[in-house]
Tab-separated table of C-alpha atoms and ligand atoms in Angstrom:
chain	number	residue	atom	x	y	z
A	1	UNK	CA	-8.174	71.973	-44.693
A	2	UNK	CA	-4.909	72.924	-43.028
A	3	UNK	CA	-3.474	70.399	-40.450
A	4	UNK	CA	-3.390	71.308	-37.475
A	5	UNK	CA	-2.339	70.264	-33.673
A	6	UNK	CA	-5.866	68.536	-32.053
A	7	UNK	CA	-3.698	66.755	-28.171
A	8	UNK	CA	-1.088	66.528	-26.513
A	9	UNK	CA	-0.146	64.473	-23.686
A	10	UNK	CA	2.809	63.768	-21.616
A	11	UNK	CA	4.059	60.960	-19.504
A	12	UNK	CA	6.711	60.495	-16.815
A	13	UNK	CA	8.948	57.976	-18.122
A	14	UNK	CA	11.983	57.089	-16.516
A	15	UNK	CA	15.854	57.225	-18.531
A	16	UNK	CA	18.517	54.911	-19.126
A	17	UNK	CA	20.027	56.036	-15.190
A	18	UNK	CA	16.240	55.119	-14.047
A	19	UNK	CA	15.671	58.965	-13.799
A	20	UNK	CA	12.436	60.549	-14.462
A	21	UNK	CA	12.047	62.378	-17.748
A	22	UNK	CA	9.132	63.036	-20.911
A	23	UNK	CA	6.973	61.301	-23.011
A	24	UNK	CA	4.776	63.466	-25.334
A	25	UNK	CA	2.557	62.215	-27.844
A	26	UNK	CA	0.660	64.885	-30.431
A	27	UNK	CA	-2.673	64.078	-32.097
A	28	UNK	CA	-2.905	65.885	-35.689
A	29	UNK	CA	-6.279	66.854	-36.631
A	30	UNK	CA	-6.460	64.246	-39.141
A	31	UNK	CA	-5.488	61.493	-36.324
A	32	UNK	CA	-2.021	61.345	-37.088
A	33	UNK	CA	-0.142	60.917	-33.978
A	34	UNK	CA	3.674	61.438	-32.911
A	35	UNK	CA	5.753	60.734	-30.069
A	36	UNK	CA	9.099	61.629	-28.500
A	37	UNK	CA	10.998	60.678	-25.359
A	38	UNK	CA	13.368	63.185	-24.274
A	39	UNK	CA	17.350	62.424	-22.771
A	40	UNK	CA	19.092	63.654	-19.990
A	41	UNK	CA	22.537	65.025	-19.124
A	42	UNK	CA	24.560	63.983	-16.399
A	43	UNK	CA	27.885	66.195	-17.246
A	44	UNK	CA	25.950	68.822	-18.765
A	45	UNK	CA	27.528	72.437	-19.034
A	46	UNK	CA	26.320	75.712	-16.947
A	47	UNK	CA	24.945	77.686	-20.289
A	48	UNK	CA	22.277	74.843	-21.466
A	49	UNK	CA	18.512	74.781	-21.586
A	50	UNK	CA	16.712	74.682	-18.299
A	51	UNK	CA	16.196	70.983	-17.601
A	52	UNK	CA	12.590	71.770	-15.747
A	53	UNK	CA	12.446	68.679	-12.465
A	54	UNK	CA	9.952	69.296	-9.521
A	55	UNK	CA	12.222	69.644	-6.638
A	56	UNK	CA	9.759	67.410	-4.287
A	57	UNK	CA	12.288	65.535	-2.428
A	58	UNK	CA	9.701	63.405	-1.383
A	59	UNK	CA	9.534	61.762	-4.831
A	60	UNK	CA	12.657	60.384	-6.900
A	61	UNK	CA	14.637	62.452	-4.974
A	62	UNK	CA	13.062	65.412	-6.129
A	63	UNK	CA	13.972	64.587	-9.514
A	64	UNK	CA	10.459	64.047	-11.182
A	65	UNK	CA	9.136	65.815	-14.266
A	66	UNK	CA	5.288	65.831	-12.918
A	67	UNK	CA	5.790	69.815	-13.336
A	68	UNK	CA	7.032	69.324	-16.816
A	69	UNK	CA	4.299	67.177	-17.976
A	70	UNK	CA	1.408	69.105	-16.590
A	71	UNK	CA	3.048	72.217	-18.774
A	72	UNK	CA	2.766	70.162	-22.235
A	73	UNK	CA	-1.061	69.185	-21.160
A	74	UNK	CA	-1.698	72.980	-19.721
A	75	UNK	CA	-0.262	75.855	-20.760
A	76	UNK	CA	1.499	74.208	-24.009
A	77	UNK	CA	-1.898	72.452	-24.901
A	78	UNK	CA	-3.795	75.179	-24.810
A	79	UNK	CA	-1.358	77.545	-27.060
A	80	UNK	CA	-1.159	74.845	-29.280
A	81	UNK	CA	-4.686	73.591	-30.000
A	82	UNK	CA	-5.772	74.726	-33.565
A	83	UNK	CA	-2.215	75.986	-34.381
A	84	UNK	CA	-0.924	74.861	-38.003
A	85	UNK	CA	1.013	71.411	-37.446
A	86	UNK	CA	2.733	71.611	-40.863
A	87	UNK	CA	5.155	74.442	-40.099
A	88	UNK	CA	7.909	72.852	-37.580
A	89	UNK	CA	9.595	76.441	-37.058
A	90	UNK	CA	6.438	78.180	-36.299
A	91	UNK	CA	5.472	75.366	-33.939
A	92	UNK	CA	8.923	75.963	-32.057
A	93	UNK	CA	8.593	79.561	-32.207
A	94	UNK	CA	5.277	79.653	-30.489
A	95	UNK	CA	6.985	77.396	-27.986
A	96	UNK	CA	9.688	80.019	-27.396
A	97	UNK	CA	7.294	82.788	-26.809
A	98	UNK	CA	5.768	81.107	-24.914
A	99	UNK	CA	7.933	80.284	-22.459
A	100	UNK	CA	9.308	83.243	-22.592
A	101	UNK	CA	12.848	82.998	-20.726
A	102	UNK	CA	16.237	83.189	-22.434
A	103	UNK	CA	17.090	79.567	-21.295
A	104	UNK	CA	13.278	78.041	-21.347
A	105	UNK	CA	12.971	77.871	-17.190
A	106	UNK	CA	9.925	78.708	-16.932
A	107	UNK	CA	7.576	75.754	-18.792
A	108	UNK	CA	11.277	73.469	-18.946
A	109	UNK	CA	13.571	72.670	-21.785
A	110	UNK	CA	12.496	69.175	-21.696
A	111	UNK	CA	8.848	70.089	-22.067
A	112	UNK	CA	9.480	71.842	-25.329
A	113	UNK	CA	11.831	69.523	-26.686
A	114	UNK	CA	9.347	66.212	-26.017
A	115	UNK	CA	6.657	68.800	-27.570
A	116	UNK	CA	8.919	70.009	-30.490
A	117	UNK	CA	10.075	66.306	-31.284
A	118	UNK	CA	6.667	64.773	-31.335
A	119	UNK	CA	5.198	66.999	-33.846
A	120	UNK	CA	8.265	66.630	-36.252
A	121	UNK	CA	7.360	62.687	-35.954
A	122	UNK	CA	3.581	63.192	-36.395
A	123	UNK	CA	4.650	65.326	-39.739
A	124	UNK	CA	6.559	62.429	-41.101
A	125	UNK	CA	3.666	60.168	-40.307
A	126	UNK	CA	1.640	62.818	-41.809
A	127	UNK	CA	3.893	62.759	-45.352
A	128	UNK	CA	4.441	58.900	-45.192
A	129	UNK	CA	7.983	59.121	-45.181
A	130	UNK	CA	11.028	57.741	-43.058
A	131	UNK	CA	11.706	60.728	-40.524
A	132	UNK	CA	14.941	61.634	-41.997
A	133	UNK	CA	13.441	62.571	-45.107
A	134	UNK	CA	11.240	64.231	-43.565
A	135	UNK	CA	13.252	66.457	-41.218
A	136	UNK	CA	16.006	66.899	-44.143
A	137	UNK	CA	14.342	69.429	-45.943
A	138	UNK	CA	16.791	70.818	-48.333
A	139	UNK	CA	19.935	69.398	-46.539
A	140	UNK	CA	22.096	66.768	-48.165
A	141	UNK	CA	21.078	63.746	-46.112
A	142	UNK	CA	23.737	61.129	-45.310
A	143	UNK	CA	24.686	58.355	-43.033
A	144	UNK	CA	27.174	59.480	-40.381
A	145	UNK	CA	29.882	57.593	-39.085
A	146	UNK	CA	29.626	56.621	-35.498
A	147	UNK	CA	32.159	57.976	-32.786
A	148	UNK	CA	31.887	55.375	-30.108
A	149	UNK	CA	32.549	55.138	-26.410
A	150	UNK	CA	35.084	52.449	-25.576
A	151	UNK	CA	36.472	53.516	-22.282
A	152	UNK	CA	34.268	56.252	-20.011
A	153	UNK	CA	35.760	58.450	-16.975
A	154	UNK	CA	34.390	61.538	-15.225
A	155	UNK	CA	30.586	61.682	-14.524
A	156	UNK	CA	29.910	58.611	-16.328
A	157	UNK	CA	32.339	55.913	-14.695
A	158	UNK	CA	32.443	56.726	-10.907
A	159	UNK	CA	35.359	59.266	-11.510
A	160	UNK	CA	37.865	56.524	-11.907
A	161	UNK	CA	39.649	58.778	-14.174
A	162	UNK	CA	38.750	62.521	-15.471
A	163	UNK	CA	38.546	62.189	-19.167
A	164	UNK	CA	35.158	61.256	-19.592
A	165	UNK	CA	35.282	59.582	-23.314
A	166	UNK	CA	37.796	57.578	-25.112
A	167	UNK	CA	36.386	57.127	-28.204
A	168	UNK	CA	37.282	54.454	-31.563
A	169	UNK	CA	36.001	56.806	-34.680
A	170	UNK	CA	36.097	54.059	-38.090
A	171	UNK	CA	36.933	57.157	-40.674
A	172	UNK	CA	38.292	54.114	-43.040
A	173	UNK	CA	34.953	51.901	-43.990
A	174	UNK	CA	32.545	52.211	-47.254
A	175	UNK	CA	29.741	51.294	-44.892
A	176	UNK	CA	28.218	52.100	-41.542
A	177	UNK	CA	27.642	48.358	-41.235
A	178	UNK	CA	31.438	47.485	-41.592
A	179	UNK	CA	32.437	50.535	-39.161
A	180	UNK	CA	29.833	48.651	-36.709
A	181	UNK	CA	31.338	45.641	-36.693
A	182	UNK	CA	34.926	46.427	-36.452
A	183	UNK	CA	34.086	48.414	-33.172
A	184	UNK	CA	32.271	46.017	-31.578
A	185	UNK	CA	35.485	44.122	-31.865
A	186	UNK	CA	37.409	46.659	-30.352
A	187	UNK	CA	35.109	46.876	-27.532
A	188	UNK	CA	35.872	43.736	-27.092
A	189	UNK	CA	39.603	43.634	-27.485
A	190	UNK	CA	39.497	46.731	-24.781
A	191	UNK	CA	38.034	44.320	-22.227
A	192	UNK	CA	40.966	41.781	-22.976
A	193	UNK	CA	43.099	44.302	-22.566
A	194	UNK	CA	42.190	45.713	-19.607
A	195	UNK	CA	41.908	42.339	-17.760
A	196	UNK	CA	45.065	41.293	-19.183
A	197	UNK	CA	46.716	44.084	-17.046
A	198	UNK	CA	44.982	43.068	-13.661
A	199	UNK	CA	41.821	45.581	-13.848
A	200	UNK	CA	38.213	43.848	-12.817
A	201	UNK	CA	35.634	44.912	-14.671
A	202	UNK	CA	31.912	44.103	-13.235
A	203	UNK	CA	29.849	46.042	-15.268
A	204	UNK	CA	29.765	49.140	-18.425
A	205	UNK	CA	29.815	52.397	-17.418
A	206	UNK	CA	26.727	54.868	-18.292
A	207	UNK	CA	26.880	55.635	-22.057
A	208	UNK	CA	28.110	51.482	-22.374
A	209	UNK	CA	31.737	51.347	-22.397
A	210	UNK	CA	34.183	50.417	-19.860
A	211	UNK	CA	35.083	52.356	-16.928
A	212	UNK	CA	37.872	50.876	-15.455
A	213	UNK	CA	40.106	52.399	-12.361
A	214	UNK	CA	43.044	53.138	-14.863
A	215	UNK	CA	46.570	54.153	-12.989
A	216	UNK	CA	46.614	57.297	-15.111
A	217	UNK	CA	44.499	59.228	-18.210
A	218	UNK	CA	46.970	58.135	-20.430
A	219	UNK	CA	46.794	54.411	-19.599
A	220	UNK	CA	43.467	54.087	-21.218
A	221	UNK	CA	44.840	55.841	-24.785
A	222	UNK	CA	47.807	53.230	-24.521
A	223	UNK	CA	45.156	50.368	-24.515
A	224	UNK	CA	43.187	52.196	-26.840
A	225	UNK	CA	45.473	52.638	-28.744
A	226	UNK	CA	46.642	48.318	-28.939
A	227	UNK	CA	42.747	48.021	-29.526
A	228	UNK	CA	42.594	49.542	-32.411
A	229	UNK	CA	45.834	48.172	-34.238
A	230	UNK	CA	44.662	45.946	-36.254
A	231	UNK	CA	42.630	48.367	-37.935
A	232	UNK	CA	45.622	50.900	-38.443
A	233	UNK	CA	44.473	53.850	-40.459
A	234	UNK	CA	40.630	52.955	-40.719
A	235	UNK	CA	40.192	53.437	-37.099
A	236	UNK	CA	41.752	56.738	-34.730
A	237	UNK	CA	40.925	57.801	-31.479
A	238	UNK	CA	38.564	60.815	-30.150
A	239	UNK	CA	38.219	61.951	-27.064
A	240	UNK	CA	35.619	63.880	-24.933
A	241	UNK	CA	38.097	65.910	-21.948
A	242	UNK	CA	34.473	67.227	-20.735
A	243	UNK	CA	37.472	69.687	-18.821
A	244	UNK	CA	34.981	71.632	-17.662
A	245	UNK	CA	34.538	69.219	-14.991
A	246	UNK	CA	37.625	68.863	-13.589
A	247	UNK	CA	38.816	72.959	-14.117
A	248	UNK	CA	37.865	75.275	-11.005
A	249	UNK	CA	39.033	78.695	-11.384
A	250	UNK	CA	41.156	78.379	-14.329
A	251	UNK	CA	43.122	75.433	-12.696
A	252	UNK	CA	42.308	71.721	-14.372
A	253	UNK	CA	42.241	69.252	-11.689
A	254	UNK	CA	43.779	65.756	-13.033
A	255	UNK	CA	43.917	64.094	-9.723
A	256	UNK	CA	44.530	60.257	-11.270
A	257	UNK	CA	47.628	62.043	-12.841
A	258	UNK	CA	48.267	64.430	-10.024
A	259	UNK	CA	48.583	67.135	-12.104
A	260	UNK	CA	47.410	70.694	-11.750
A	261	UNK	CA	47.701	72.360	-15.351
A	262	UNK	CA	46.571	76.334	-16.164
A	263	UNK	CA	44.787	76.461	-19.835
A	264	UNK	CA	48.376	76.373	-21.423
A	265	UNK	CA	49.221	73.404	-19.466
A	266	UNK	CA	46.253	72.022	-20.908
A	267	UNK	CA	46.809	72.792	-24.460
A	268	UNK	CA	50.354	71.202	-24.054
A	269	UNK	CA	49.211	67.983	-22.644
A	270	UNK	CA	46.869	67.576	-25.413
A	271	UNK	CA	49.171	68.478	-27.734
A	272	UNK	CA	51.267	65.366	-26.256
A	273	UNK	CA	48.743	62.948	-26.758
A	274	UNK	CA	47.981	64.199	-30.342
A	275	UNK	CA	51.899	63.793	-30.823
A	276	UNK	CA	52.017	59.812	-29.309
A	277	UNK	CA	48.549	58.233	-30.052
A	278	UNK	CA	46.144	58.379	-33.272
A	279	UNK	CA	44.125	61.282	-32.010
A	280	UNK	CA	42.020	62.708	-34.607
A	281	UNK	CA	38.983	64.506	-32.424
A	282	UNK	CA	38.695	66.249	-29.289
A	283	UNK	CA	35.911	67.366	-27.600
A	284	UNK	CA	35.769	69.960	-24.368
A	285	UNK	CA	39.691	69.948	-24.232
A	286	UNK	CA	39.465	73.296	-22.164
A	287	UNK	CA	36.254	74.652	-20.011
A	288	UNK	CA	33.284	75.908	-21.233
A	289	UNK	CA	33.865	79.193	-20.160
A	290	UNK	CA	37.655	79.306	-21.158
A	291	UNK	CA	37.101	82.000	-24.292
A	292	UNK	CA	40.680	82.846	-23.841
A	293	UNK	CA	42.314	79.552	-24.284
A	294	UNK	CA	40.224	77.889	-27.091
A	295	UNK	CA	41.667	79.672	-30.040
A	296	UNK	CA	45.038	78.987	-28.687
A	297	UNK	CA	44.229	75.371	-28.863
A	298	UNK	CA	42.677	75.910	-32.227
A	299	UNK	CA	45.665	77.598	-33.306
A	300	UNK	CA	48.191	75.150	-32.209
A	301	UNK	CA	46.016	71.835	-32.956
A	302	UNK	CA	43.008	73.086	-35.060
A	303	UNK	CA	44.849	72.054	-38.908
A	304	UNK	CA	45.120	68.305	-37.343
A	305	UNK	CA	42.501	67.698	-35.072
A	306	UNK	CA	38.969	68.305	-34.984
A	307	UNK	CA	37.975	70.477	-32.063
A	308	UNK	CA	34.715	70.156	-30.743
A	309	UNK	CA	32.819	72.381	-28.670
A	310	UNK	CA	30.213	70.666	-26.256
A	311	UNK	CA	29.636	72.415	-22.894
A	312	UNK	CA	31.339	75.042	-24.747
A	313	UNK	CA	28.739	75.571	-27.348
A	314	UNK	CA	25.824	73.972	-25.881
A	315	UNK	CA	23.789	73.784	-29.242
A	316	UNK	CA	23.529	77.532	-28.944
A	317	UNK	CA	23.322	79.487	-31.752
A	318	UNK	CA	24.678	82.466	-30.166
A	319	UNK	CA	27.387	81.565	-28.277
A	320	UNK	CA	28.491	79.003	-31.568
A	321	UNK	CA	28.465	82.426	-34.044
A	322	UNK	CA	30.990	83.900	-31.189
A	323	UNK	CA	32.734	80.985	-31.833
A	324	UNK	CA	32.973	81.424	-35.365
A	325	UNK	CA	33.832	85.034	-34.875
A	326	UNK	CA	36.669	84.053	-32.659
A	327	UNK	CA	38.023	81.058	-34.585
A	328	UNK	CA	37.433	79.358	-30.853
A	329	UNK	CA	37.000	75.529	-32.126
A	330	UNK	CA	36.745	74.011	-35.841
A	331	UNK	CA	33.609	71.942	-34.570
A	332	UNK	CA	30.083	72.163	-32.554
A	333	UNK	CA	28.609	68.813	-30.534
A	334	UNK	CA	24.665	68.814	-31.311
A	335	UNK	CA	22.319	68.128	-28.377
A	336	UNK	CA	19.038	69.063	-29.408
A	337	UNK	CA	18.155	68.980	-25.434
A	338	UNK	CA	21.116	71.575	-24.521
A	339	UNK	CA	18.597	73.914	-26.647
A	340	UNK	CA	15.188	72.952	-26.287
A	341	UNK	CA	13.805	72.886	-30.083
A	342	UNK	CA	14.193	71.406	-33.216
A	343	UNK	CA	14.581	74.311	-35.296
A	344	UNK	CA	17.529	75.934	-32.880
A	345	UNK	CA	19.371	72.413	-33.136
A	346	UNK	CA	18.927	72.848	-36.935
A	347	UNK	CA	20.220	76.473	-36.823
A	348	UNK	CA	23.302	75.653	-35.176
A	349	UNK	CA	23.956	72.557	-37.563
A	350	UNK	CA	23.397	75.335	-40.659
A	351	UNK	CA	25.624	77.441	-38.888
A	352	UNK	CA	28.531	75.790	-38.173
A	353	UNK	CA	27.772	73.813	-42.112
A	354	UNK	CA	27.861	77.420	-43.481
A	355	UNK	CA	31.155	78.363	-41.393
A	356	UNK	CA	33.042	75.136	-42.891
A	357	UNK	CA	32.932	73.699	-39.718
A	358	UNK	CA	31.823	69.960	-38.797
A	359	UNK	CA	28.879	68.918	-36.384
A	360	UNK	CA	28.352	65.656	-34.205
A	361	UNK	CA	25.215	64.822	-33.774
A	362	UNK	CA	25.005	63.465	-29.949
A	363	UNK	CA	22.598	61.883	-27.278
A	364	UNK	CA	23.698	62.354	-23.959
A	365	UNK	CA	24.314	60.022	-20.753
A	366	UNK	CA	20.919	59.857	-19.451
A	367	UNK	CA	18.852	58.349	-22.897
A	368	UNK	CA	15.414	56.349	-23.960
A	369	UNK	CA	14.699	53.983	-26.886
A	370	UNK	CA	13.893	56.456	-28.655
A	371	UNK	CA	15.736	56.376	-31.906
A	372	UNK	CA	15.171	60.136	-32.993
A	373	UNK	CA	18.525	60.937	-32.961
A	374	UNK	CA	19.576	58.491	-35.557
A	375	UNK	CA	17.552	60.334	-38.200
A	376	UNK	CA	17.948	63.491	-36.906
A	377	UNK	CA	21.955	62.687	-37.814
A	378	UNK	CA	21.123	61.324	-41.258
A	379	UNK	CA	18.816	64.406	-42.075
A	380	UNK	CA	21.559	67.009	-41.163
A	381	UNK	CA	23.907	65.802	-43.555
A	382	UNK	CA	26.559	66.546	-40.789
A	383	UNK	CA	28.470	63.260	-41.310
A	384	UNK	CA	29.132	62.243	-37.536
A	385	UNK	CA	27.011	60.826	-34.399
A	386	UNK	CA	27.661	60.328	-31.003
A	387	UNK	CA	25.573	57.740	-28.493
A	388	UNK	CA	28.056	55.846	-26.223
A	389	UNK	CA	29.257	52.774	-26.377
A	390	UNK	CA	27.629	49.365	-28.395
A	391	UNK	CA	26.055	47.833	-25.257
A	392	UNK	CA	22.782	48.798	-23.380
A	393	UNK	CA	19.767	48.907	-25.531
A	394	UNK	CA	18.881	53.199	-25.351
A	395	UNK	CA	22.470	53.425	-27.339
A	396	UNK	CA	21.409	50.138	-29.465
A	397	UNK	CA	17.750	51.745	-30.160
A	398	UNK	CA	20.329	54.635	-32.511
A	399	UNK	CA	22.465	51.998	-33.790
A	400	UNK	CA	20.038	49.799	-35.297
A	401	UNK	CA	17.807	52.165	-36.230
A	402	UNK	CA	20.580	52.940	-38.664
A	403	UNK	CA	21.633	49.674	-39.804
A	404	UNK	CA	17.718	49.263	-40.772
A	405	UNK	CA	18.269	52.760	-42.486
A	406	UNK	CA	21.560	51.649	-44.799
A	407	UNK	CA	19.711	48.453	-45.488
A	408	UNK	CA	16.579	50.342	-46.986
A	409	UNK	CA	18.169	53.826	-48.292
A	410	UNK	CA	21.242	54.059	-50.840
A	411	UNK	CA	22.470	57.028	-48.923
A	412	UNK	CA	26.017	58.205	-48.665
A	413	UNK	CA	28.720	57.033	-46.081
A	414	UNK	CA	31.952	58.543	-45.325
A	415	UNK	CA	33.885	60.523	-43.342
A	416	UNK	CA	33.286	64.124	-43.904
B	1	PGA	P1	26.208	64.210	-20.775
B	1	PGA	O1	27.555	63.746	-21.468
B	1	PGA	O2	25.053	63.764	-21.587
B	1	PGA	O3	26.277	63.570	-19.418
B	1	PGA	O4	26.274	65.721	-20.684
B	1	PGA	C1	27.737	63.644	-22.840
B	1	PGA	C2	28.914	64.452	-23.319
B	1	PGA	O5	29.569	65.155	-22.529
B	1	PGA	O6	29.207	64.448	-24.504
B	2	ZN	ZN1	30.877	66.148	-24.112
């Protein structure tokens, strides 16, 4: 008897910013069921997936996902019903043609992705294994190391400062435990540090770190930077510039600074920073449109520093195989929501695996409990994930889900 999809349903749910978003849950026809809850942007770039909300101002500010939901239980229900369950890409394909637009508008992103997510759980339900082994296929499966918020600017923090993520990445640790541990000291530390200069800090910032009104950009890499010391050489810096932000017409904006830098300008200050603080990673240095710029910055930094394309890319196969073509970045941020489906955020982790570049598996600002993420980073073998900071419990909900993982599974763990 083949397996097949029997339900769906869908539930509005709210996000870690107490914003509406999915919940599906799929019923295979042997009862198996599956669920998903599906994250939310807040600094998300212009090229992603259509994030589908009603637009009734007269409810959450016209940020519900009532539209959304009655999509999955609709139109998505009724193409699905009786459709093999077993065959993840055919599931997503269907899903694509169904909707039918280039960037999913019409039944939402978020619909497809809480549809496409529940069925991969129900299938490892299904198989009775962990769902990293099940969504691994034939990929080398592999703990990643965590890159972790400390400090947050930009969208996330109030726009205290403009780079939106200052990031402790432990490349030196023989387990994901250790690397754990030794941030959540540093978190710590950062707090000292920051108060120990005259800053008040009342509260974390949305992905869990600190967002403290810093005199300049480069005042949170200096405490970063004393943070970190005691673990010289086992832990560097990355950064997320999320530039695109702050750049209007070709000019980047760093008010706190008050400076007004062209892409060049750009690429020099970065280069600066590489040059005075242990910067090993940065993400969205220039804007997500800049196709000019980004190979200069590969050129000049790309043997160094990883270079990671996030509003840039956004998880799109296309636009990351122009990338390739171009020699634009040496790495590709992975937000399964930026795209919509499972088997798209799978092609552009085979792409950029096949191209020698790395992948970062992310979550974004707005999150759930969910813990998909954590597994979806173990089963692509890419090496790295990215979900804030080590406080609030939607980041926590990845983090443990790993520790639980190393504890049970003799998988690898190291930097790639
Ligand atoms: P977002 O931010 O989820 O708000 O887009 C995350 C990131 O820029 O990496
Ligand atoms: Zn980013």
């Amino acid at each position: 008897m083949t397996l097949t999809i029997k339900k769906l349903s869908a539930c509005e749910i709210l996000d870690s910013r107490g914003r509406p978003t999915l919940a599906v849950e799929v019923t295979l026809s042997d009862g198996t069921t599956g669920s998903a809850q599906v994250p939310s942007g807040a600094s998300t770039g212009v090229h992603e997936a259509w994030e589908l909300r009603d637009g009734d101002p007269s409810r959450y500010g016209g940020k519900g996902v009532r539209k959304a939901v009655s999509h999955v239980e609709g139109e998505i229900a009724a193409a699905l019903v009786d459709f093999p369950a077993e065959d993840q890409a055919a599931v997503d394909r269907r899903l694509i043609e169904l909707d039918g637009t280039p960037n999913k508008s019409r039944l939402g992103a978020n619909a497809l992705l809480g549809v496409s997510c529940s069925v991969a759980r129900a299938l490892a339900s299904f198989r009775k294994i962990p769902l990293w082994q099940s969504l691994a296929g034939g990929r080398d499966a592999r703990m990643p190391v965590p890159m972790i918020n400390i400090f947050s600017g930009g969208h996330h923090a109030d726009h205290n400062i403009e780079v939106q993520d200052f990031l402790a990445l432990p490349i030196g640790f023989v387990s994901y435990g250790e690397a754990l541990e030794a941030v959540v000291a540093i978190h710590g530390r950062a707090r000292e540090l920051v108060e120990k200069r005259g800053y008040r800090l009342t509260g974390v910032a949305d992905e869990g770190g600190w967002g403290p009104a810093l005199k300049s950009n480069e005042e949170a890499l200096e405490i970063l930077t004393e943070a970190i010391a005691p673990w010289e050489g086992k832990v560097a810096i990355a950064l997320d510039i999320a530039s695109s932000h702050f750049c209007r017409d070709g000019v980047y904006d760093l008010k706190t600074d008050v400076k007004q830098l062209d892409g060049t300008g750009m690429i020099d200050l970065l280069e600066g920073w590489v040059g005075r603080y242990p910067i090993i990673s940065i993400e969205d240095g220039l804007s997500e449109d800049d196709w000019v710029h980004w190979p200069q910055l590969t050129g000049r930094l790309g043997d160094r520093v990883q270079l990671i394309g996030d509003d840039f890319f956004t998880t799109n196969p296309e636009r990351v195989r122009r990338g390739i073509g171009e020699k634009s970045a040496n790495a590709v941020l992975v937000k399964m929501n930026q795209i919509g489906t499972l088997t798209e955020t799978f092609e552009v982790i085979d792409l950029a695996r096949e191209a020698g570049w790395r992948a970062v598996i992310s979550a974004r600002s707005g999150e759930t409990e969910d813990s998909f993420l954590a597994d979806l980073a173990i089963a692509s073998g890419a090496g790295q994930i990215k979900v804030g900071s080590i406080t609030r419990s939607e980041r926590l909900a990845k983090y443990n889900r790993l520790l639980e993982i190393e504890k049970r599974h003799r998988l690898e763990y190291r930097f790639p």
